[in-house]
XYZ file of C-alpha atoms in Angstrom:
766
model
C 7.276 114.252 -36.614
C 10.797 113.172 -35.960
C 12.650 114.031 -32.672
C 15.804 115.181 -34.479
C 15.424 118.838 -35.377
C 17.715 121.573 -36.512
C 18.175 123.796 -39.599
C 19.381 123.183 -43.143
C 22.248 125.428 -44.406
C 23.065 125.879 -47.972
C 26.643 124.823 -48.684
C 29.087 126.886 -50.723
C 30.906 125.687 -53.641
C 34.064 125.929 -51.452
C 32.480 123.404 -49.078
C 31.710 121.038 -51.896
C 35.120 121.267 -53.385
C 36.660 120.672 -49.985
C 34.449 117.657 -49.373
C 35.246 116.208 -52.816
C 38.982 116.483 -52.236
C 38.618 114.571 -48.856
C 36.513 112.094 -50.490
C 39.043 111.560 -53.214
C 41.762 111.047 -50.623
C 39.572 108.319 -48.785
C 39.243 106.422 -52.090
C 42.943 106.680 -52.672
C 43.550 105.204 -49.290
C 41.023 102.474 -49.953
C 42.734 101.660 -53.214
C 46.082 101.439 -51.536
C 44.688 99.005 -48.866
C 43.038 97.002 -51.519
C 46.241 96.626 -53.592
C 48.109 95.551 -50.397
C 45.587 92.896 -49.532
C 45.433 91.601 -53.102
C 49.319 91.369 -53.311
C 49.422 89.495 -49.992
C 46.613 87.246 -50.979
C 48.412 86.424 -54.206
C 51.679 85.659 -52.415
C 49.880 83.317 -50.009
C 48.198 81.406 -52.906
C 51.707 80.779 -54.306
C 52.860 79.114 -51.089
C 52.557 75.381 -50.709
C 53.459 72.551 -48.378
C 54.550 73.078 -44.719
C 53.347 71.519 -41.488
C 49.730 71.004 -40.685
C 49.889 73.890 -38.214
C 51.673 76.055 -40.775
C 49.127 75.226 -43.414
C 46.177 75.914 -41.072
C 47.727 79.372 -40.177
C 48.262 80.254 -43.878
C 44.733 79.335 -44.631
C 43.453 81.625 -41.906
C 45.607 84.270 -43.164
C 44.278 83.712 -46.737
C 40.700 83.897 -45.465
C 41.471 87.109 -43.553
C 42.797 88.977 -46.695
C 40.096 87.426 -48.752
C 37.449 88.901 -46.476
C 39.244 92.276 -46.471
C 39.101 92.332 -50.170
C 35.469 91.507 -50.258
C 34.683 94.137 -47.741
C 36.663 96.889 -49.567
C 35.012 95.941 -52.846
C 31.440 95.990 -51.346
C 31.733 99.458 -49.758
C 32.840 101.158 -52.924
C 29.378 102.995 -53.284
C 28.673 105.417 -50.453
C 32.024 104.892 -48.743
C 31.643 108.142 -46.739
C 28.301 109.501 -46.038
C 28.419 111.929 -43.230
C 30.527 114.391 -41.146
C 30.239 115.683 -37.562
C 31.560 118.917 -36.432
C 31.951 119.416 -32.664
C 32.071 122.493 -30.384
C 35.739 121.753 -29.829
C 36.572 122.508 -33.452
C 37.236 118.774 -34.246
C 35.386 116.877 -36.940
C 34.772 113.308 -37.818
C 33.825 111.646 -41.147
C 31.448 108.761 -40.834
C 31.349 105.755 -43.345
C 30.637 102.167 -44.060
C 33.983 100.948 -42.794
C 36.835 102.416 -40.707
C 40.036 103.864 -42.572
C 43.283 104.714 -40.981
C 46.271 106.625 -42.366
C 49.453 104.599 -42.720
C 50.431 106.311 -39.266
C 47.682 104.640 -37.148
C 48.521 106.853 -34.190
C 46.606 109.612 -36.098
C 42.980 110.105 -35.781
C 40.976 107.861 -38.305
C 40.380 109.219 -41.748
C 36.948 107.578 -41.548
C 34.931 106.198 -38.580
C 33.004 102.988 -39.054
C 29.244 103.705 -38.591
C 29.101 100.947 -35.918
C 31.920 102.408 -33.834
C 30.868 104.204 -30.455
C 32.292 107.462 -31.814
C 29.746 107.448 -34.665
C 26.637 107.350 -32.349
C 26.156 111.167 -32.442
C 25.504 111.066 -36.103
C 22.212 109.077 -35.244
C 21.372 110.343 -31.876
C 22.287 114.072 -31.588
C 19.405 116.459 -31.550
C 18.898 120.169 -31.263
C 17.618 119.570 -27.734
C 20.614 117.204 -26.924
C 23.270 117.957 -29.501
C 25.961 115.812 -27.638
C 28.702 118.448 -28.479
C 27.910 118.492 -32.087
C 27.419 121.851 -33.772
C 26.725 120.407 -37.367
C 25.817 117.231 -38.905
C 26.708 117.105 -42.591
C 25.074 114.546 -45.053
C 27.146 113.642 -48.075
C 25.540 112.130 -51.106
C 27.611 110.495 -53.818
C 27.293 108.682 -57.144
C 30.217 106.471 -57.493
C 33.239 108.466 -56.322
C 31.707 111.764 -57.113
C 29.945 114.077 -54.518
C 26.534 115.001 -55.864
C 25.096 117.082 -52.771
C 25.745 118.272 -49.326
C 23.111 118.778 -46.706
C 24.090 120.565 -43.444
C 21.964 120.130 -40.398
C 22.838 122.717 -37.514
C 22.159 121.323 -34.102
C 23.532 124.336 -32.242
C 21.575 127.082 -33.674
C 23.384 129.673 -31.810
C 26.521 128.564 -33.595
C 24.792 128.990 -37.032
C 25.666 131.756 -39.428
C 22.170 133.043 -39.844
C 21.764 131.379 -43.146
C 19.545 128.463 -41.617
C 15.978 128.020 -41.833
C 14.426 127.167 -38.490
C 11.226 125.856 -40.014
C 12.903 123.000 -41.608
C 13.177 119.740 -39.452
C 16.564 118.735 -40.865
C 15.374 115.312 -42.322
C 16.323 116.026 -45.929
C 18.345 112.929 -46.249
C 15.648 110.645 -44.737
C 12.913 112.087 -46.712
C 14.951 111.782 -49.966
C 15.587 108.084 -49.200
C 11.923 107.393 -48.468
C 10.556 109.011 -51.625
C 13.182 107.472 -53.865
C 11.849 104.966 -56.474
C 12.303 101.257 -55.389
C 14.517 99.118 -57.525
C 13.784 95.457 -56.523
C 16.735 95.410 -54.024
C 16.388 96.635 -50.580
C 18.666 99.635 -49.709
C 20.619 100.003 -46.561
C 19.588 102.704 -44.127
C 22.961 103.330 -42.730
C 22.829 106.977 -43.673
C 19.491 107.542 -42.067
C 19.126 105.338 -39.045
C 16.792 106.881 -36.492
C 17.143 107.047 -32.736
C 14.704 104.436 -31.980
C 16.223 102.113 -34.582
C 19.672 102.844 -33.316
C 18.737 101.664 -29.830
C 17.688 98.203 -31.239
C 20.638 97.906 -33.618
C 23.117 98.462 -30.726
C 21.473 96.234 -28.140
C 23.818 93.530 -26.599
C 24.366 90.097 -27.954
C 22.848 88.085 -25.152
C 19.405 86.905 -24.887
C 16.349 87.029 -27.156
C 15.283 90.483 -28.454
C 11.818 90.869 -30.029
C 11.246 93.839 -32.293
C 7.564 94.325 -32.945
C 6.655 96.873 -35.492
C 3.851 97.638 -38.042
C 4.352 97.878 -41.798
C 6.963 100.303 -42.811
C 8.641 100.708 -39.561
C 11.907 99.425 -40.871
C 12.071 96.088 -38.903
C 13.933 94.324 -41.693
C 16.426 97.038 -42.250
C 17.101 97.284 -38.428
C 17.521 93.501 -38.172
C 20.001 93.571 -41.013
C 22.056 96.621 -39.544
C 21.948 94.828 -36.129
C 23.545 91.831 -37.870
C 26.242 94.045 -39.198
C 26.835 95.775 -35.798
C 27.067 92.396 -33.862
C 29.516 91.070 -36.338
C 31.567 94.256 -35.929
C 31.345 94.251 -32.123
C 31.651 90.578 -31.460
C 33.576 89.497 -34.523
C 35.805 87.024 -32.942
C 33.006 85.156 -31.311
C 30.486 85.202 -34.243
C 32.998 84.508 -37.094
C 33.477 81.093 -35.592
C 29.845 80.266 -34.766
C 28.101 82.227 -37.621
C 24.932 84.301 -37.910
C 21.701 82.977 -39.468
C 19.194 85.200 -41.032
C 15.954 83.371 -41.704
C 13.454 84.978 -44.118
C 9.977 84.046 -45.163
C 10.684 83.169 -48.837
C 13.161 83.215 -51.534
C 11.789 86.399 -52.973
C 12.483 88.197 -49.732
C 15.929 86.829 -49.515
C 16.819 88.051 -52.917
C 15.376 91.431 -51.905
C 17.598 91.884 -48.918
C 20.719 90.051 -50.366
C 22.736 93.240 -51.046
C 22.131 95.026 -47.681
C 24.841 93.217 -45.625
C 27.641 93.187 -48.426
C 27.041 97.025 -48.700
C 27.663 97.220 -44.932
C 31.048 95.281 -45.350
C 29.608 91.923 -44.179
C 29.639 88.825 -46.308
C 29.835 85.831 -43.793
C 26.170 85.585 -42.970
C 24.001 82.520 -44.009
C 20.719 83.748 -45.613
C 18.113 80.834 -45.668
C 14.298 80.147 -45.556
C 12.811 77.399 -43.425
C 12.810 75.261 -46.549
C 16.641 75.439 -46.570
C 17.156 74.425 -42.988
C 17.667 70.533 -43.644
C 20.943 69.909 -45.475
C 20.229 68.154 -48.804
C 16.623 69.242 -49.013
C 15.248 72.331 -50.815
C 11.634 72.349 -49.698
C 9.849 74.518 -52.236
C 6.495 72.556 -52.519
C 3.090 73.915 -51.497
C 0.270 72.338 -49.577
C -3.132 73.285 -48.272
C -3.263 75.425 -45.184
C -4.973 72.816 -43.124
C -2.228 70.354 -43.814
C 0.400 72.957 -42.816
C -1.500 73.695 -39.700
C -1.326 70.026 -38.500
C 2.305 69.710 -39.322
C 3.070 72.851 -37.269
C 1.194 71.498 -34.215
C 3.843 70.528 -31.603
C 1.536 68.570 -29.311
C 0.275 66.519 -32.177
C 3.472 65.892 -34.292
C 5.894 65.077 -31.440
C 4.215 61.986 -30.271
C 3.272 61.152 -33.874
C 6.842 61.183 -35.072
C 7.940 59.208 -32.049
C 5.138 56.523 -32.843
C 6.335 56.505 -36.516
C 9.852 55.577 -35.469
C 8.743 52.987 -32.977
C 6.489 51.477 -35.593
C 9.715 50.630 -37.498
C 10.980 48.515 -34.536
C 9.071 45.330 -35.353
C 8.791 41.739 -34.096
C 7.529 38.627 -35.882
C 3.992 37.561 -35.377
C 5.145 34.197 -33.725
C 8.591 33.385 -34.883
C 10.974 33.736 -37.909
C 13.448 31.263 -39.380
C 16.768 31.908 -40.936
C 19.362 29.451 -42.175
C 22.578 29.559 -40.270
C 25.595 27.403 -41.055
C 23.267 24.900 -42.678
C 20.822 24.631 -39.982
C 17.512 26.411 -39.312
C 17.730 28.947 -36.658
C 14.323 29.749 -35.127
C 14.068 33.433 -33.847
C 11.145 33.544 -31.408
C 8.789 36.648 -30.971
C 9.761 36.897 -27.346
C 13.572 36.957 -28.123
C 13.106 39.936 -30.389
C 10.633 41.689 -28.041
C 13.195 41.396 -25.052
C 16.004 42.837 -27.275
C 13.850 45.614 -28.414
C 12.809 46.440 -24.841
C 16.448 46.623 -23.752
C 17.519 48.965 -26.703
C 14.472 51.228 -26.019
C 15.434 51.478 -22.445
C 18.950 52.623 -23.434
C 17.339 56.111 -24.328
C 19.554 56.368 -27.366
C 18.218 57.501 -30.818
C 16.856 54.687 -32.968
C 20.042 54.218 -35.323
C 22.341 54.377 -32.321
C 20.280 52.046 -30.182
C 20.199 49.514 -32.932
C 23.701 48.295 -31.784
C 22.173 47.543 -28.420
C 19.252 45.534 -30.252
C 21.654 43.568 -32.309
C 23.982 42.695 -29.300
C 21.022 41.516 -27.227
C 19.607 39.441 -30.038
C 22.916 37.821 -30.999
C 23.522 36.891 -27.333
C 20.250 35.337 -27.021
C 20.701 33.534 -30.256
C 24.049 32.271 -29.131
C 22.719 30.737 -26.068
C 19.905 29.048 -28.122
C 22.621 27.488 -30.392
C 24.670 26.548 -27.311
C 21.665 24.700 -25.819
C 21.203 22.850 -29.054
C 24.753 21.719 -29.804
C 26.481 21.813 -26.281
C 23.919 20.249 -24.088
C 25.244 17.552 -21.762
C 23.288 14.320 -22.482
C 23.605 13.420 -18.880
C 21.980 16.663 -17.915
C 25.066 18.452 -16.634
C 26.373 21.883 -17.525
C 26.626 23.009 -21.050
C 29.733 21.658 -22.654
C 30.615 24.908 -24.669
C 33.116 27.142 -22.988
C 33.039 31.008 -22.882
C 35.358 30.997 -25.761
C 32.961 28.819 -27.750
C 30.167 31.181 -27.028
C 32.090 34.244 -28.103
C 33.034 32.328 -31.391
C 29.359 31.560 -31.914
C 28.387 35.189 -31.374
C 31.210 36.223 -34.026
C 29.822 33.669 -36.462
C 26.230 35.106 -36.009
C 27.462 38.713 -36.465
C 29.207 37.665 -39.671
C 26.274 35.725 -41.057
C 24.560 37.927 -43.746
C 21.173 36.141 -43.425
C 21.139 36.607 -39.635
C 22.082 40.323 -39.983
C 19.424 40.805 -42.656
C 16.789 39.245 -40.557
C 17.656 41.558 -37.629
C 17.810 44.558 -39.965
C 14.212 43.761 -40.992
C 13.247 43.915 -37.203
C 15.311 47.099 -36.464
C 16.467 48.830 -39.666
C 18.778 51.683 -40.070
C 16.484 54.637 -41.050
C 16.821 58.166 -42.518
C 14.567 61.065 -41.738
C 13.483 61.425 -45.440
C 12.691 57.667 -45.610
C 10.521 57.700 -42.419
C 8.636 60.906 -43.252
C 7.999 59.869 -46.909
C 6.755 56.458 -45.739
C 4.637 57.998 -43.297
C 2.966 60.555 -45.423
C 2.258 58.264 -48.289
C 0.716 55.311 -46.269
C -2.745 55.654 -44.855
C -2.085 52.751 -42.332
C 1.085 54.495 -40.972
C -0.766 57.775 -40.589
C -3.444 56.173 -38.640
C -0.943 54.145 -36.493
C 0.870 57.450 -35.752
C -2.287 59.187 -34.755
C -2.430 61.655 -37.672
C -5.369 62.639 -39.783
C -5.764 61.160 -43.377
C -5.631 64.719 -44.830
C -1.861 64.499 -44.620
C -1.803 61.652 -47.261
C -0.007 62.595 -50.475
C 1.720 61.025 -53.463
C 5.104 59.609 -53.007
C 6.742 61.798 -55.593
C 5.357 65.006 -54.010
C 7.871 67.692 -53.392
C 9.006 68.537 -49.881
C 7.369 71.600 -48.402
C 8.741 74.039 -45.851
C 6.288 72.587 -43.190
C 8.084 69.181 -43.687
C 11.550 70.505 -42.795
C 11.003 70.803 -38.853
C 9.542 67.196 -39.072
C 12.628 66.109 -40.794
C 14.753 67.759 -38.281
C 12.785 66.157 -35.481
C 13.185 62.811 -37.051
C 16.807 63.383 -37.438
C 16.977 63.772 -33.607
C 15.006 60.661 -32.976
C 16.905 58.621 -35.372
C 20.448 59.778 -34.632
C 23.391 58.584 -36.640
C 25.516 55.653 -35.800
C 28.858 56.588 -37.260
C 30.846 53.722 -35.644
C 31.415 52.080 -38.964
C 32.337 55.407 -40.573
C 34.898 56.172 -37.943
C 36.318 52.533 -38.271
C 36.565 53.049 -41.966
C 38.275 56.417 -41.608
C 40.868 54.847 -39.128
C 41.523 52.045 -41.580
C 42.016 54.468 -44.470
C 44.425 56.535 -42.403
C 46.340 53.413 -41.381
C 46.640 52.376 -45.031
C 47.849 55.745 -46.002
C 50.573 55.548 -43.326
C 51.641 52.115 -44.375
C 51.930 53.408 -48.000
C 53.867 56.480 -46.925
C 56.188 54.194 -44.825
C 56.794 52.157 -48.003
C 57.518 55.166 -50.066
C 60.043 56.600 -47.417
C 61.734 53.113 -47.185
C 62.177 53.107 -50.979
C 63.686 56.696 -50.718
C 66.034 55.700 -47.855
C 67.191 52.518 -49.779
C 67.930 54.616 -52.783
C 69.995 57.072 -50.751
C 71.934 54.197 -49.164
C 72.856 52.927 -52.564
C 73.756 56.354 -53.991
C 75.924 57.400 -51.065
C 77.159 54.161 -49.583
C 80.794 55.105 -50.245
C 80.374 58.666 -48.870
C 81.453 59.311 -45.233
C 79.544 62.623 -45.036
C 75.945 62.268 -43.716
C 73.398 63.663 -46.060
C 69.793 64.376 -44.918
C 66.889 62.907 -46.879
C 63.076 62.903 -46.491
C 62.968 60.133 -44.115
C 65.319 62.084 -41.750
C 63.011 65.056 -41.461
C 59.561 63.566 -41.515
C 57.994 60.198 -40.514
C 55.050 58.476 -42.202
C 52.385 59.896 -39.876
C 53.584 63.425 -40.484
C 53.854 62.930 -44.130
C 50.010 61.856 -44.260
C 49.050 64.744 -42.090
C 50.701 67.299 -44.684
C 48.651 65.996 -47.341
C 45.322 65.951 -45.424
C 42.769 68.238 -46.864
C 41.974 71.445 -44.887
C 38.334 72.655 -44.709
C 38.581 76.147 -46.205
C 34.834 76.814 -46.142
C 33.512 79.817 -44.154
C 31.341 79.353 -41.012
C 28.207 80.115 -43.098
C 29.125 77.473 -45.733
C 29.934 74.966 -43.049
C 26.737 75.680 -41.201
C 24.548 75.207 -44.395
C 25.894 71.686 -44.751
C 25.645 70.675 -41.145
C 22.235 70.077 -39.656
C 23.714 70.135 -36.021
C 25.514 73.433 -36.408
C 24.899 75.848 -33.414
C 24.731 79.496 -34.496
C 26.186 82.237 -32.411
C 23.213 84.553 -33.259
C 19.929 83.914 -35.196
C 17.853 86.696 -36.795
C 14.241 85.764 -37.744
C 12.227 88.082 -40.066
C 8.348 87.736 -40.353
C 8.755 85.573 -37.221
C 5.074 85.605 -36.581
C 4.561 83.158 -39.454
C 6.545 80.388 -37.990
C 4.897 77.289 -36.547
C 5.716 75.875 -33.038
C 7.495 72.887 -34.773
C 9.574 75.451 -36.764
C 10.543 77.299 -33.500
C 11.601 73.936 -31.954
C 14.055 73.570 -34.920
C 15.419 77.184 -34.528
C 15.953 76.923 -30.862
C 17.824 73.690 -31.412
C 20.137 75.713 -33.757
C 20.528 78.438 -31.192
C 21.032 76.903 -27.658
C 22.367 80.264 -26.289
C 19.058 81.837 -27.312
C 20.886 84.897 -28.668
C 18.291 85.855 -31.245
C 16.745 88.906 -32.933
C 13.199 88.295 -33.706
C 11.337 90.782 -35.785
C 7.746 90.703 -36.955
C 4.130 92.057 -36.407
C 1.562 89.770 -34.935
C -1.136 91.804 -36.632
C 0.218 90.552 -40.017
C 0.134 86.797 -39.138
C -1.208 85.014 -42.108
C -0.017 81.390 -41.872
C -2.467 79.209 -40.100
C 0.296 77.598 -37.971
C 1.721 81.172 -37.090
C 1.652 82.935 -33.909
C -0.524 85.880 -32.511
C 1.493 86.338 -29.370
C 5.215 86.535 -28.658
C 4.591 84.943 -25.172
C 3.307 81.978 -27.093
C 6.587 81.534 -28.880
C 9.114 82.134 -26.125
C 7.441 80.954 -22.896
C 8.440 77.188 -23.534
C 12.020 78.007 -24.095
C 12.928 81.057 -22.026
C 9.975 81.770 -19.964
C 9.770 85.483 -19.488
C 13.614 86.044 -20.061
C 13.220 88.003 -23.396
C 12.942 91.639 -24.359
C 10.375 93.449 -26.342
C 11.046 96.636 -28.297
C 8.253 98.302 -30.403
C 8.982 100.558 -33.423
C 6.258 103.025 -33.777
C 7.144 105.247 -36.816
C 6.139 104.268 -40.282
C 8.846 105.386 -42.673
C 7.444 103.542 -45.744
C 3.787 103.937 -45.992
C 2.406 107.462 -46.673
C -0.229 108.771 -44.411
C -2.931 108.473 -47.098
C -2.409 104.871 -47.504
C -1.977 104.211 -43.766
C -5.400 105.675 -43.172
C -6.782 102.881 -45.249
C -4.650 100.281 -43.442
C -5.835 101.583 -40.106
C -9.409 100.554 -40.909
C -8.330 97.030 -41.875
C -6.147 96.749 -38.813
C -9.173 97.756 -36.488
C -10.908 94.693 -37.798
C -7.914 92.359 -37.320
C -7.595 93.520 -33.719
C -9.391 96.379 -32.139
C -6.632 96.892 -29.541
C -3.840 97.078 -32.254
C -2.504 100.485 -33.140
C -1.184 101.421 -36.484
C 2.346 102.979 -36.772
C 2.532 106.628 -37.340
C 3.525 107.783 -40.902
C 6.246 110.462 -41.250
C 5.030 111.779 -44.531
C 2.335 112.236 -47.096
C 2.548 111.217 -50.656
C -0.225 113.574 -51.983
C -2.042 110.875 -53.839
C -5.449 109.604 -52.720
C -5.881 105.705 -52.746
C -8.692 104.677 -54.958
C -11.047 101.782 -55.765
C -12.904 100.798 -58.916
C -15.454 98.018 -59.600
C -14.912 96.214 -62.969
C -16.791 93.342 -64.522
C -15.304 89.921 -63.835
C -14.752 89.326 -67.692
C -13.052 92.542 -68.138
C -10.683 92.202 -65.204
C -7.655 91.419 -67.127
C -8.023 94.107 -69.648
C -8.680 96.700 -66.933
C -5.711 95.532 -64.930
C -3.312 95.879 -67.908
C -4.516 99.432 -68.566
C -4.108 100.346 -64.919
C -0.708 98.825 -64.631
C 0.475 100.900 -67.527
C -0.958 104.014 -65.933
C 0.820 103.299 -62.606
C 4.067 102.381 -64.334
C 4.053 105.614 -65.992
C 3.140 107.593 -62.827
C 6.194 106.114 -60.859
C 8.457 106.171 -63.913
C 11.467 104.007 -63.046
C 9.811 102.694 -59.910
C 8.146 99.429 -59.424
C 4.487 98.382 -59.460
C 3.258 95.436 -57.406
C 0.017 93.562 -58.416
C -1.270 91.544 -55.429
C -3.880 88.928 -56.402
C -5.627 86.068 -54.612
C -4.001 82.685 -55.350
C -6.864 81.610 -57.732
C -6.135 84.485 -60.208
C -2.325 84.419 -60.195
C -1.922 82.085 -63.181
C -4.541 83.570 -65.440
C -3.862 87.286 -64.656
C -0.206 86.675 -64.649
C -0.154 85.207 -68.073
C -2.216 88.068 -69.510
C 0.056 90.651 -67.821
C 3.314 89.162 -69.035
C 2.065 88.950 -72.568
C 0.812 92.539 -72.552
C 3.486 94.343 -70.402
C 7.189 93.728 -71.444
C 9.370 92.939 -68.542
C 6.476 91.871 -66.243
C 7.130 89.054 -63.868
C 4.971 86.649 -61.928
C 5.597 85.087 -58.550
C 8.966 84.276 -57.118
C 10.833 85.153 -60.137
C 14.704 84.740 -60.145
C 15.092 88.409 -61.148
C 13.462 91.017 -58.918
C 14.512 94.087 -61.126
C 11.408 93.817 -63.026
C 9.370 97.022 -62.852
C 5.943 95.234 -62.650
C 5.569 92.061 -60.438
C 2.260 90.012 -60.080
C 2.339 87.851 -56.892
C 0.158 86.579 -54.120
C 0.174 88.449 -50.825
C 2.212 85.825 -48.977
C 4.812 86.097 -51.757
C 5.002 89.798 -51.168
C 5.710 89.551 -47.392
C 8.392 91.909 -46.438
C 8.586 93.548 -49.882
C 7.689 97.150 -50.966
C 6.567 98.821 -54.155
C 6.119 102.317 -55.396
C 2.641 101.545 -56.576
C 0.323 98.675 -55.492
C -2.738 97.359 -57.256
C -4.774 95.054 -55.020
C -7.072 92.683 -57.007
C -10.352 91.215 -55.702
C -9.808 92.016 -51.974
C -12.893 89.965 -51.063
C -11.162 86.795 -52.304
C -7.916 87.557 -50.507
C -9.944 87.825 -47.297
C -11.717 84.549 -48.056
C -8.494 82.641 -48.907
C -7.539 81.862 -45.432
C -8.864 82.143 -41.778
C -6.563 85.118 -41.539
C -7.546 86.823 -44.687
C -7.919 90.147 -43.056
C -4.208 90.129 -42.033
C -3.341 89.239 -45.707
C -5.340 92.336 -46.858
C -3.570 94.449 -44.183
C -0.198 93.262 -45.609
C -1.329 93.935 -49.239
C -2.516 97.568 -48.694
C 0.695 98.427 -46.711
C 3.207 97.348 -49.527
C 2.908 100.746 -51.212
C 5.451 103.613 -50.701
C 3.477 106.176 -52.991
C 0.265 104.920 -54.531
C -2.464 102.469 -53.851
C -5.426 101.338 -55.992
C -7.948 98.440 -55.768
C -9.874 96.571 -58.427
C -12.881 94.568 -57.365
C -15.352 92.477 -59.192
C -17.569 91.838 -56.113
C -18.746 94.459 -53.752
C -15.886 96.166 -51.831
C -15.340 94.765 -48.324
C -16.599 97.122 -45.698
C -13.160 97.606 -44.290
C -12.169 99.377 -47.665
C -15.065 101.794 -47.669
C -12.914 104.742 -47.180
C -11.404 104.312 -50.579
C -12.254 107.031 -53.195
């Protein structure tokens, strides 16, 4: 069922001993390099002082060696996993990183899997061997070789001990049938040809990877991130790579993949993390999320919400200025507001225009009152008098407070919270009353794109901040000059009788340079800086379960990636969010037109054929034109369904969980339930089954996990129990897509417990 075919040869003990010796030599070289990097890093940390340029260079060197150490520590397991033998008699070892001998003119000891020279390990076939006679898979535990599988691609070069009826996919099938652990494994040892093409695609442009359940979309996306960082390291190390996942459970699930591929500088986030200072973990009804994700509705609504904060008095307002009442007419504020709005600047930045216009108009008003010529001539106040009047108005706290009330400085959180907790503001913005909520409600992921949009509409007036920073620097320089003068005076007293000139601090450094030497250098990685900076622009963005994002969320992401260098993976047949997309055109047309590429993965590596047959019936109802991916294996276990009384559901579930846990031994059991039953069934399961977990638990190493289907997005379990599928379907307008997701989480076994009649789409279950 896989294109790559050959024959498996039994390896002799001599082969195993020889490979173990080479493996030992590789680890010795790794240890040597690690010790060198550690020693250099410690030496750098002991250094201090120097010029700003020197300190910056030292920090870059420190970061380089720290990254090297992190990479070498992360590839300890599975350092070398393959070998290629060529018709020329040469051979190459393939591993997680590249290793060279001390003499770099020699051939590499180990070829990085991302290097062009390693491609035949993934692409060579018996039909097109690419000069390879044998591909050897090395399996290790720690630093010990546990098994060797030889795949002969040039059968004429074999020694006759091969079995031509074997496809040569032992390493792949072993990985597919291994029990799940709660952490996603990398697939670096078993990348298939169609996956390799996606992984090694160029950096430019938007690449969409469409694939059904189990096709390895997520694994491909993660390995693509590692490949791009290897190939375009200088560019992406500075700008960073963002991987956006559907939920925290998913991020924990994939968290070890990139470190195992020697990449540690990637930002992993959910949509709820994309506004610095906010961790949006709240939940809200689907109809509310649908409204918040509607681009055509929310953009004008947010603009209106900001404009509504730019107020004017009903008729006039009065404020005391210098002991006299100052009358501020409605027309004066309206004119100042109009000028500020015409500037096209964001609200907080345009406020300076509004204040300037209002102050100018008020100064003329005062001039008419106190500088009018009693004989009717020109105003007696000079331009200097008017400038002084404007200064006094700017320094008058009461006047400034009045103007602040008309055009306040706003924050995105303040505007959105006020909007969503005030029925009058919602109506004024053109939004439905269903969005109304309590003021202490938690932020939700759907709120984050709204906060981001408001941040764009409001802007940041950092004029005062820059002035304050300049004042602080000037004060620091003045202080440094005083210190240096004291040093110079002390030197003059100590050496006034000596003719020989002796250098002191003031001779080699001035006050400005002294301050620069003590300025703090930002030592954070690109990922750390990006997480704290809303305006950060990433060099590449990878989006998993991309079909679930709303149009408002896509607007946020496109703002973060103006180059449109993106890898988007998903399956439109699995869309469950009401604001999600059912078409890739729908997502990309507004931003790049037709300038995006679509690649489809067609082979299902996770879901066995027996389970996929059930899923195919569900998919046919989701979309008759949709085709399920082709499974590469069978599990030999027939999926089943059983009706149970509602009052006995918890008891029956606990019994079945114990049976499934015993069947998969150290594997994982996933119990997928409708939202209504999560709390009650979860409590019963946790009480009865030691180590069971419910929902988005901090530790995914539990062997039994009960969660909703949406929480299970992107995850996989050895055995899956789907509870009350009729309620899963009824839970949302896209309930059939949720059911499709649920039944395709299993890698070995699938069972269904139902209290109501079984939905017709599951009628094939035994």
